[in-house]
Short mmCIF file of N, CA and C in Angstrom, two decimals:
data_model
loop_
_atom_site.label_atom_id
_atom_site.label_comp_id
_atom_site.label_asym_id
_atom_site.label_seq_id
_atom_site.Cartn_x
_atom_site.Cartn_y
_atom_site.Cartn_z
N MET A 1 0.84 -1.17 0.00
CA MET A 1 0.00 0.00 0.00
C MET A 1 0.89 1.25 0.00
N VAL A 2 0.64 2.16 -0.92
CA VAL A 2 1.35 3.43 -0.97
C VAL A 2 0.43 4.49 -0.39
N SER A 3 0.95 5.28 0.54
CA SER A 3 0.14 6.29 1.19
C SER A 3 0.92 7.58 1.34
N ARG A 4 0.20 8.68 1.36
CA ARG A 4 0.81 9.99 1.57
C ARG A 4 0.16 10.62 2.80
N PRO A 5 0.93 11.44 3.53
CA PRO A 5 0.30 12.15 4.65
C PRO A 5 -0.85 13.02 4.13
N THR A 6 -1.90 13.10 4.92
CA THR A 6 -3.04 13.91 4.51
C THR A 6 -3.06 15.29 5.15
N HIS A 7 -2.64 15.38 6.43
CA HIS A 7 -2.63 16.66 7.12
C HIS A 7 -1.89 16.51 8.44
N PHE A 8 -1.76 17.58 9.17
CA PHE A 8 -1.11 17.54 10.48
C PHE A 8 -1.92 18.38 11.45
N GLU A 9 -1.71 18.13 12.75
CA GLU A 9 -2.34 18.95 13.78
C GLU A 9 -1.28 19.46 14.73
N ILE A 10 -1.49 20.68 15.19
CA ILE A 10 -0.62 21.33 16.17
C ILE A 10 -1.47 21.52 17.42
N TYR A 11 -0.94 21.10 18.57
CA TYR A 11 -1.70 21.15 19.81
C TYR A 11 -1.21 22.24 20.74
N GLY A 12 -2.13 22.87 21.46
CA GLY A 12 -1.77 23.86 22.46
C GLY A 12 -2.98 24.31 23.25
N ASP A 13 -2.72 24.77 24.47
CA ASP A 13 -3.80 25.24 25.34
C ASP A 13 -4.37 26.58 24.91
N ASP A 14 -3.64 27.32 24.05
CA ASP A 14 -4.09 28.61 23.56
C ASP A 14 -4.01 28.62 22.03
N PRO A 15 -4.95 27.94 21.36
CA PRO A 15 -4.89 27.82 19.90
C PRO A 15 -4.86 29.14 19.16
N GLU A 16 -5.51 30.18 19.69
CA GLU A 16 -5.52 31.47 18.99
C GLU A 16 -4.12 32.06 18.92
N THR A 17 -3.35 31.93 20.01
CA THR A 17 -1.97 32.42 20.01
C THR A 17 -1.12 31.63 19.02
N LEU A 18 -1.32 30.32 18.98
CA LEU A 18 -0.58 29.49 18.02
C LEU A 18 -0.95 29.85 16.59
N ALA A 19 -2.22 30.13 16.34
CA ALA A 19 -2.65 30.53 15.00
C ALA A 19 -1.91 31.79 14.57
N ALA A 20 -1.81 32.77 15.46
CA ALA A 20 -1.09 34.01 15.14
C ALA A 20 0.39 33.73 14.91
N PHE A 21 0.97 32.86 15.73
CA PHE A 21 2.38 32.50 15.59
C PHE A 21 2.65 31.92 14.20
N TYR A 22 1.87 30.93 13.77
CA TYR A 22 2.12 30.27 12.48
C TYR A 22 1.73 31.15 11.29
N ARG A 23 0.76 32.04 11.47
CA ARG A 23 0.46 33.00 10.40
C ARG A 23 1.70 33.85 10.12
N LYS A 24 2.30 34.36 11.19
CA LYS A 24 3.45 35.24 11.03
C LYS A 24 4.71 34.46 10.65
N MET A 25 4.93 33.30 11.27
CA MET A 25 6.15 32.54 11.04
C MET A 25 6.26 32.05 9.60
N PHE A 26 5.19 31.48 9.07
CA PHE A 26 5.25 30.85 7.74
C PHE A 26 4.32 31.47 6.70
N GLY A 27 3.53 32.48 7.09
CA GLY A 27 2.61 33.10 6.13
C GLY A 27 1.41 32.23 5.82
N TRP A 28 1.11 31.26 6.67
CA TRP A 28 -0.04 30.40 6.45
C TRP A 28 -1.33 31.15 6.72
N ARG A 29 -2.38 30.74 6.03
CA ARG A 29 -3.71 31.25 6.33
C ARG A 29 -4.31 30.29 7.35
N VAL A 30 -4.71 30.81 8.50
CA VAL A 30 -5.26 29.99 9.58
C VAL A 30 -6.62 30.58 9.95
N GLU A 31 -7.66 29.75 9.86
CA GLU A 31 -9.03 30.22 10.09
C GLU A 31 -9.73 29.32 11.12
N ARG A 32 -10.43 29.96 12.03
CA ARG A 32 -11.20 29.18 13.00
C ARG A 32 -12.44 28.60 12.30
N VAL A 33 -12.72 27.33 12.60
CA VAL A 33 -13.90 26.67 12.05
C VAL A 33 -15.11 27.11 12.88
N GLU A 34 -16.12 27.62 12.21
CA GLU A 34 -17.30 28.12 12.91
C GLU A 34 -17.92 27.03 13.78
N GLY A 35 -18.14 27.37 15.04
CA GLY A 35 -18.79 26.46 15.97
C GLY A 35 -17.88 25.40 16.59
N LEU A 36 -16.59 25.38 16.22
CA LEU A 36 -15.67 24.39 16.77
C LEU A 36 -14.45 25.06 17.38
N ASP A 37 -13.80 24.36 18.27
CA ASP A 37 -12.55 24.82 18.87
C ASP A 37 -11.40 24.27 18.02
N TYR A 38 -11.40 24.66 16.73
CA TYR A 38 -10.45 24.11 15.77
C TYR A 38 -10.14 25.18 14.73
N TRP A 39 -8.86 25.32 14.38
CA TRP A 39 -8.40 26.28 13.39
C TRP A 39 -7.81 25.52 12.23
N ARG A 40 -8.30 25.76 11.01
CA ARG A 40 -7.77 25.11 9.81
C ARG A 40 -6.55 25.88 9.31
N ILE A 41 -5.54 25.12 8.92
CA ILE A 41 -4.31 25.71 8.38
C ILE A 41 -4.27 25.45 6.88
N HIS A 42 -4.10 26.53 6.13
CA HIS A 42 -3.90 26.45 4.68
C HIS A 42 -2.46 26.89 4.44
N THR A 43 -1.58 25.96 4.11
CA THR A 43 -0.18 26.33 3.91
C THR A 43 0.02 27.14 2.64
N ASP A 44 -0.91 27.03 1.70
CA ASP A 44 -0.90 27.87 0.51
C ASP A 44 -2.07 28.84 0.63
N PRO A 45 -1.81 30.08 1.07
CA PRO A 45 -2.90 31.02 1.32
C PRO A 45 -3.77 31.32 0.10
N GLU A 46 -3.23 31.09 -1.10
CA GLU A 46 -3.98 31.38 -2.33
C GLU A 46 -4.94 30.25 -2.70
N ASP A 47 -4.68 29.05 -2.20
CA ASP A 47 -5.49 27.88 -2.55
C ASP A 47 -6.48 27.62 -1.43
N THR A 48 -7.72 28.09 -1.62
CA THR A 48 -8.72 27.96 -0.56
C THR A 48 -9.15 26.52 -0.34
N ALA A 49 -8.89 25.62 -1.27
CA ALA A 49 -9.29 24.22 -1.11
C ALA A 49 -8.25 23.41 -0.35
N SER A 50 -7.03 23.92 -0.25
CA SER A 50 -5.97 23.13 0.39
C SER A 50 -5.99 23.30 1.90
N VAL A 51 -6.29 22.24 2.58
CA VAL A 51 -6.21 22.23 4.03
C VAL A 51 -5.07 21.29 4.38
N ALA A 52 -4.01 21.85 4.96
CA ALA A 52 -2.85 21.04 5.26
C ALA A 52 -2.84 20.58 6.71
N GLY A 53 -3.59 21.27 7.55
CA GLY A 53 -3.55 20.89 8.95
C GLY A 53 -4.52 21.69 9.78
N GLY A 54 -4.31 21.59 11.09
CA GLY A 54 -5.17 22.30 11.99
C GLY A 54 -4.50 22.56 13.32
N ILE A 55 -5.10 23.45 14.09
CA ILE A 55 -4.64 23.76 15.44
C ILE A 55 -5.82 23.52 16.37
N THR A 56 -5.56 22.82 17.46
CA THR A 56 -6.61 22.54 18.43
C THR A 56 -5.99 22.31 19.80
N ARG A 57 -6.83 22.14 20.77
CA ARG A 57 -6.34 21.84 22.11
C ARG A 57 -5.81 20.41 22.15
N PRO A 58 -4.84 20.14 23.03
CA PRO A 58 -4.24 18.80 23.05
C PRO A 58 -5.23 17.74 23.53
N PRO A 59 -5.06 16.51 23.04
CA PRO A 59 -5.88 15.42 23.56
C PRO A 59 -5.51 15.15 25.02
N ARG A 60 -6.32 14.41 25.71
CA ARG A 60 -6.07 14.16 27.13
C ARG A 60 -4.74 13.45 27.38
N SER A 61 -4.37 12.56 26.51
CA SER A 61 -3.09 11.87 26.68
C SER A 61 -2.08 12.45 25.70
N ASN A 62 -0.81 12.36 26.03
CA ASN A 62 0.23 12.87 25.14
C ASN A 62 0.28 11.99 23.90
N PRO A 63 0.01 12.57 22.71
CA PRO A 63 -0.06 11.73 21.52
C PRO A 63 1.30 11.37 20.92
N GLY A 64 2.40 11.99 21.39
CA GLY A 64 3.67 11.75 20.69
C GLY A 64 3.53 12.29 19.28
N GLY A 65 4.27 11.79 18.36
CA GLY A 65 4.04 12.21 16.99
C GLY A 65 5.29 12.30 16.16
N TRP A 66 5.12 12.78 14.96
CA TRP A 66 6.20 12.94 13.99
C TRP A 66 6.62 14.39 13.96
N LEU A 67 7.86 14.61 13.55
CA LEU A 67 8.37 15.96 13.42
C LEU A 67 8.07 16.47 12.02
N GLN A 68 7.46 17.65 11.93
CA GLN A 68 7.14 18.26 10.64
C GLN A 68 8.27 19.19 10.22
N PHE A 69 8.67 19.14 8.96
CA PHE A 69 9.71 20.01 8.41
C PHE A 69 9.07 21.01 7.47
N VAL A 70 9.45 22.28 7.62
CA VAL A 70 8.91 23.35 6.79
C VAL A 70 10.07 24.08 6.13
N ASN A 71 10.01 24.23 4.80
CA ASN A 71 11.08 24.92 4.07
C ASN A 71 11.13 26.40 4.43
N THR A 72 12.35 26.94 4.42
CA THR A 72 12.56 28.36 4.61
C THR A 72 13.67 28.80 3.66
N GLU A 73 13.64 30.06 3.26
CA GLU A 73 14.68 30.57 2.37
C GLU A 73 15.88 31.06 3.15
N GLU A 74 15.68 31.51 4.39
CA GLU A 74 16.76 32.06 5.21
C GLU A 74 16.63 31.52 6.63
N ILE A 75 17.31 30.42 6.91
CA ILE A 75 17.14 29.75 8.19
C ILE A 75 17.54 30.62 9.38
N ASP A 76 18.63 31.37 9.25
CA ASP A 76 19.07 32.21 10.37
C ASP A 76 18.02 33.26 10.71
N ARG A 77 17.46 33.89 9.68
CA ARG A 77 16.41 34.89 9.90
C ARG A 77 15.16 34.23 10.50
N SER A 78 14.82 33.05 10.00
CA SER A 78 13.64 32.35 10.51
C SER A 78 13.80 31.99 11.98
N ILE A 79 15.00 31.54 12.37
CA ILE A 79 15.25 31.20 13.78
C ILE A 79 15.09 32.45 14.64
N ALA A 80 15.70 33.56 14.21
CA ALA A 80 15.63 34.80 14.99
C ALA A 80 14.19 35.28 15.13
N GLU A 81 13.42 35.25 14.04
CA GLU A 81 12.03 35.70 14.09
C GLU A 81 11.20 34.80 15.00
N ALA A 82 11.43 33.50 14.91
CA ALA A 82 10.68 32.56 15.75
C ALA A 82 10.95 32.83 17.22
N GLN A 83 12.22 33.08 17.56
CA GLN A 83 12.56 33.37 18.95
C GLN A 83 11.91 34.67 19.42
N GLU A 84 11.85 35.67 18.56
CA GLU A 84 11.19 36.93 18.91
C GLU A 84 9.71 36.72 19.21
N MET A 85 9.11 35.69 18.58
CA MET A 85 7.69 35.41 18.78
C MET A 85 7.45 34.37 19.88
N GLY A 86 8.50 33.99 20.60
CA GLY A 86 8.32 33.09 21.74
C GLY A 86 8.73 31.66 21.52
N ALA A 87 9.29 31.33 20.36
CA ALA A 87 9.77 29.96 20.12
C ALA A 87 11.11 29.74 20.82
N VAL A 88 11.44 28.48 21.05
CA VAL A 88 12.69 28.10 21.68
C VAL A 88 13.44 27.17 20.73
N VAL A 89 14.75 27.36 20.62
CA VAL A 89 15.56 26.48 19.79
C VAL A 89 15.80 25.19 20.56
N VAL A 90 15.36 24.08 20.00
CA VAL A 90 15.53 22.76 20.61
C VAL A 90 16.82 22.13 20.11
N ARG A 91 17.08 22.24 18.82
CA ARG A 91 18.33 21.78 18.22
C ARG A 91 18.81 22.89 17.29
N PRO A 92 20.00 23.44 17.57
CA PRO A 92 20.48 24.56 16.75
C PRO A 92 20.68 24.17 15.29
N LYS A 93 20.83 25.17 14.48
CA LYS A 93 21.09 25.00 13.05
C LYS A 93 22.24 24.01 12.85
N THR A 94 21.98 23.01 12.04
CA THR A 94 22.94 21.94 11.78
C THR A 94 22.96 21.67 10.28
N ALA A 95 24.11 21.30 9.78
CA ALA A 95 24.22 20.97 8.36
C ALA A 95 23.85 19.51 8.13
N VAL A 96 23.05 19.28 7.10
CA VAL A 96 22.89 17.95 6.53
C VAL A 96 23.81 18.01 5.32
N PRO A 97 25.00 17.39 5.40
CA PRO A 97 26.04 17.63 4.41
C PRO A 97 25.56 17.58 2.96
N ARG A 98 25.89 18.69 2.28
CA ARG A 98 25.59 18.86 0.85
C ARG A 98 24.11 18.73 0.51
N THR A 99 23.26 19.00 1.50
CA THR A 99 21.82 18.87 1.29
C THR A 99 21.05 20.09 1.78
N ALA A 100 21.25 20.43 3.07
CA ALA A 100 20.42 21.50 3.66
C ALA A 100 20.95 21.87 5.03
N TRP A 101 20.39 22.97 5.55
CA TRP A 101 20.56 23.36 6.95
C TRP A 101 19.23 23.07 7.63
N VAL A 102 19.28 22.59 8.87
CA VAL A 102 18.06 22.26 9.59
C VAL A 102 18.19 22.72 11.05
N ALA A 103 17.08 23.14 11.62
CA ALA A 103 17.01 23.47 13.05
C ALA A 103 15.66 22.99 13.56
N VAL A 104 15.63 22.59 14.82
CA VAL A 104 14.38 22.17 15.44
C VAL A 104 14.01 23.22 16.48
N LEU A 105 12.76 23.68 16.41
CA LEU A 105 12.26 24.71 17.31
C LEU A 105 11.04 24.17 18.06
N ALA A 106 10.69 24.85 19.14
CA ALA A 106 9.44 24.57 19.84
C ALA A 106 8.62 25.84 19.82
N ASP A 107 7.37 25.74 19.40
CA ASP A 107 6.50 26.92 19.36
C ASP A 107 6.13 27.33 20.79
N PRO A 108 5.38 28.42 20.96
CA PRO A 108 5.07 28.89 22.32
C PRO A 108 4.33 27.86 23.18
N ALA A 109 3.70 26.85 22.58
CA ALA A 109 3.02 25.81 23.36
C ALA A 109 3.91 24.59 23.59
N GLY A 110 5.15 24.64 23.07
CA GLY A 110 6.08 23.52 23.26
C GLY A 110 6.06 22.48 22.16
N ASN A 111 5.28 22.69 21.08
CA ASN A 111 5.25 21.76 19.96
C ASN A 111 6.53 21.90 19.14
N HIS A 112 7.16 20.79 18.84
CA HIS A 112 8.39 20.83 18.04
C HIS A 112 8.08 20.82 16.55
N PHE A 113 8.88 21.56 15.81
CA PHE A 113 8.83 21.54 14.35
C PHE A 113 10.23 21.85 13.85
N ALA A 114 10.51 21.47 12.63
CA ALA A 114 11.83 21.72 12.06
C ALA A 114 11.70 22.69 10.90
N ILE A 115 12.73 23.53 10.74
CA ILE A 115 12.80 24.36 9.56
C ILE A 115 13.99 23.89 8.75
N TRP A 116 13.86 23.96 7.44
CA TRP A 116 14.78 23.32 6.51
C TRP A 116 15.11 24.28 5.38
N GLN A 117 16.39 24.59 5.21
CA GLN A 117 16.82 25.44 4.12
C GLN A 117 17.69 24.62 3.18
N PRO A 118 17.18 24.23 2.01
CA PRO A 118 17.99 23.47 1.07
C PRO A 118 19.26 24.23 0.71
N ASP A 119 20.39 23.53 0.67
CA ASP A 119 21.68 24.14 0.33
C ASP A 119 22.66 23.04 -0.03
N ALA A 120 22.98 22.92 -1.31
CA ALA A 120 23.90 21.88 -1.77
C ALA A 120 25.32 22.09 -1.23
N ASN A 121 25.60 23.27 -0.69
CA ASN A 121 26.94 23.55 -0.14
C ASN A 121 26.99 23.43 1.38
N ALA A 122 25.90 23.07 2.00
CA ALA A 122 25.88 22.97 3.47
C ALA A 122 26.90 21.93 3.92
N PHE A 123 27.66 22.29 4.93
CA PHE A 123 28.63 21.36 5.47
C PHE A 123 28.95 21.79 6.90
N PRO A 124 29.09 20.82 7.80
CA PRO A 124 29.38 21.20 9.19
C PRO A 124 30.66 21.99 9.32
N ILE A 125 30.61 22.99 10.17
CA ILE A 125 31.81 23.79 10.46
C ILE A 125 32.49 23.17 11.67
N PRO A 126 33.78 22.82 11.54
CA PRO A 126 34.46 22.20 12.67
C PRO A 126 34.46 23.12 13.89
N GLU A 127 34.24 22.52 15.05
CA GLU A 127 34.27 23.31 16.29
C GLU A 127 35.71 23.63 16.65
N PRO A 128 35.93 24.84 17.17
CA PRO A 128 37.30 25.19 17.57
C PRO A 128 37.79 24.23 18.65
N GLY A 129 39.01 23.81 18.51
CA GLY A 129 39.45 22.80 19.47
C GLY A 129 40.76 23.05 19.97
#
């Protein structure tokens, strides 16, 4: 069976704050569903039919989950902006040799996500020793 992911959910006790965070961080269109405690995420703001995910309150038990990666054009700027909006760096910017730069952040509710900047020249910088 071949399958593709259909969508993702982001959990937090203050979904409205998370909606504002992701609108500003990635330019996503995030809309509250009328009558529900759920916000739909459209990662392509121009495509009204595309629903990539949602924001809601966390389930009663910790669901665990997969790490979502989101492309960025300028990883250093994205990290700085995320921190200004209340995110925390979980894993600093790291090179995936000759592929990309990646960093793992936690949003204001503690949800982890990764940002990914493709770069064929990415290579780890040796630590001073």
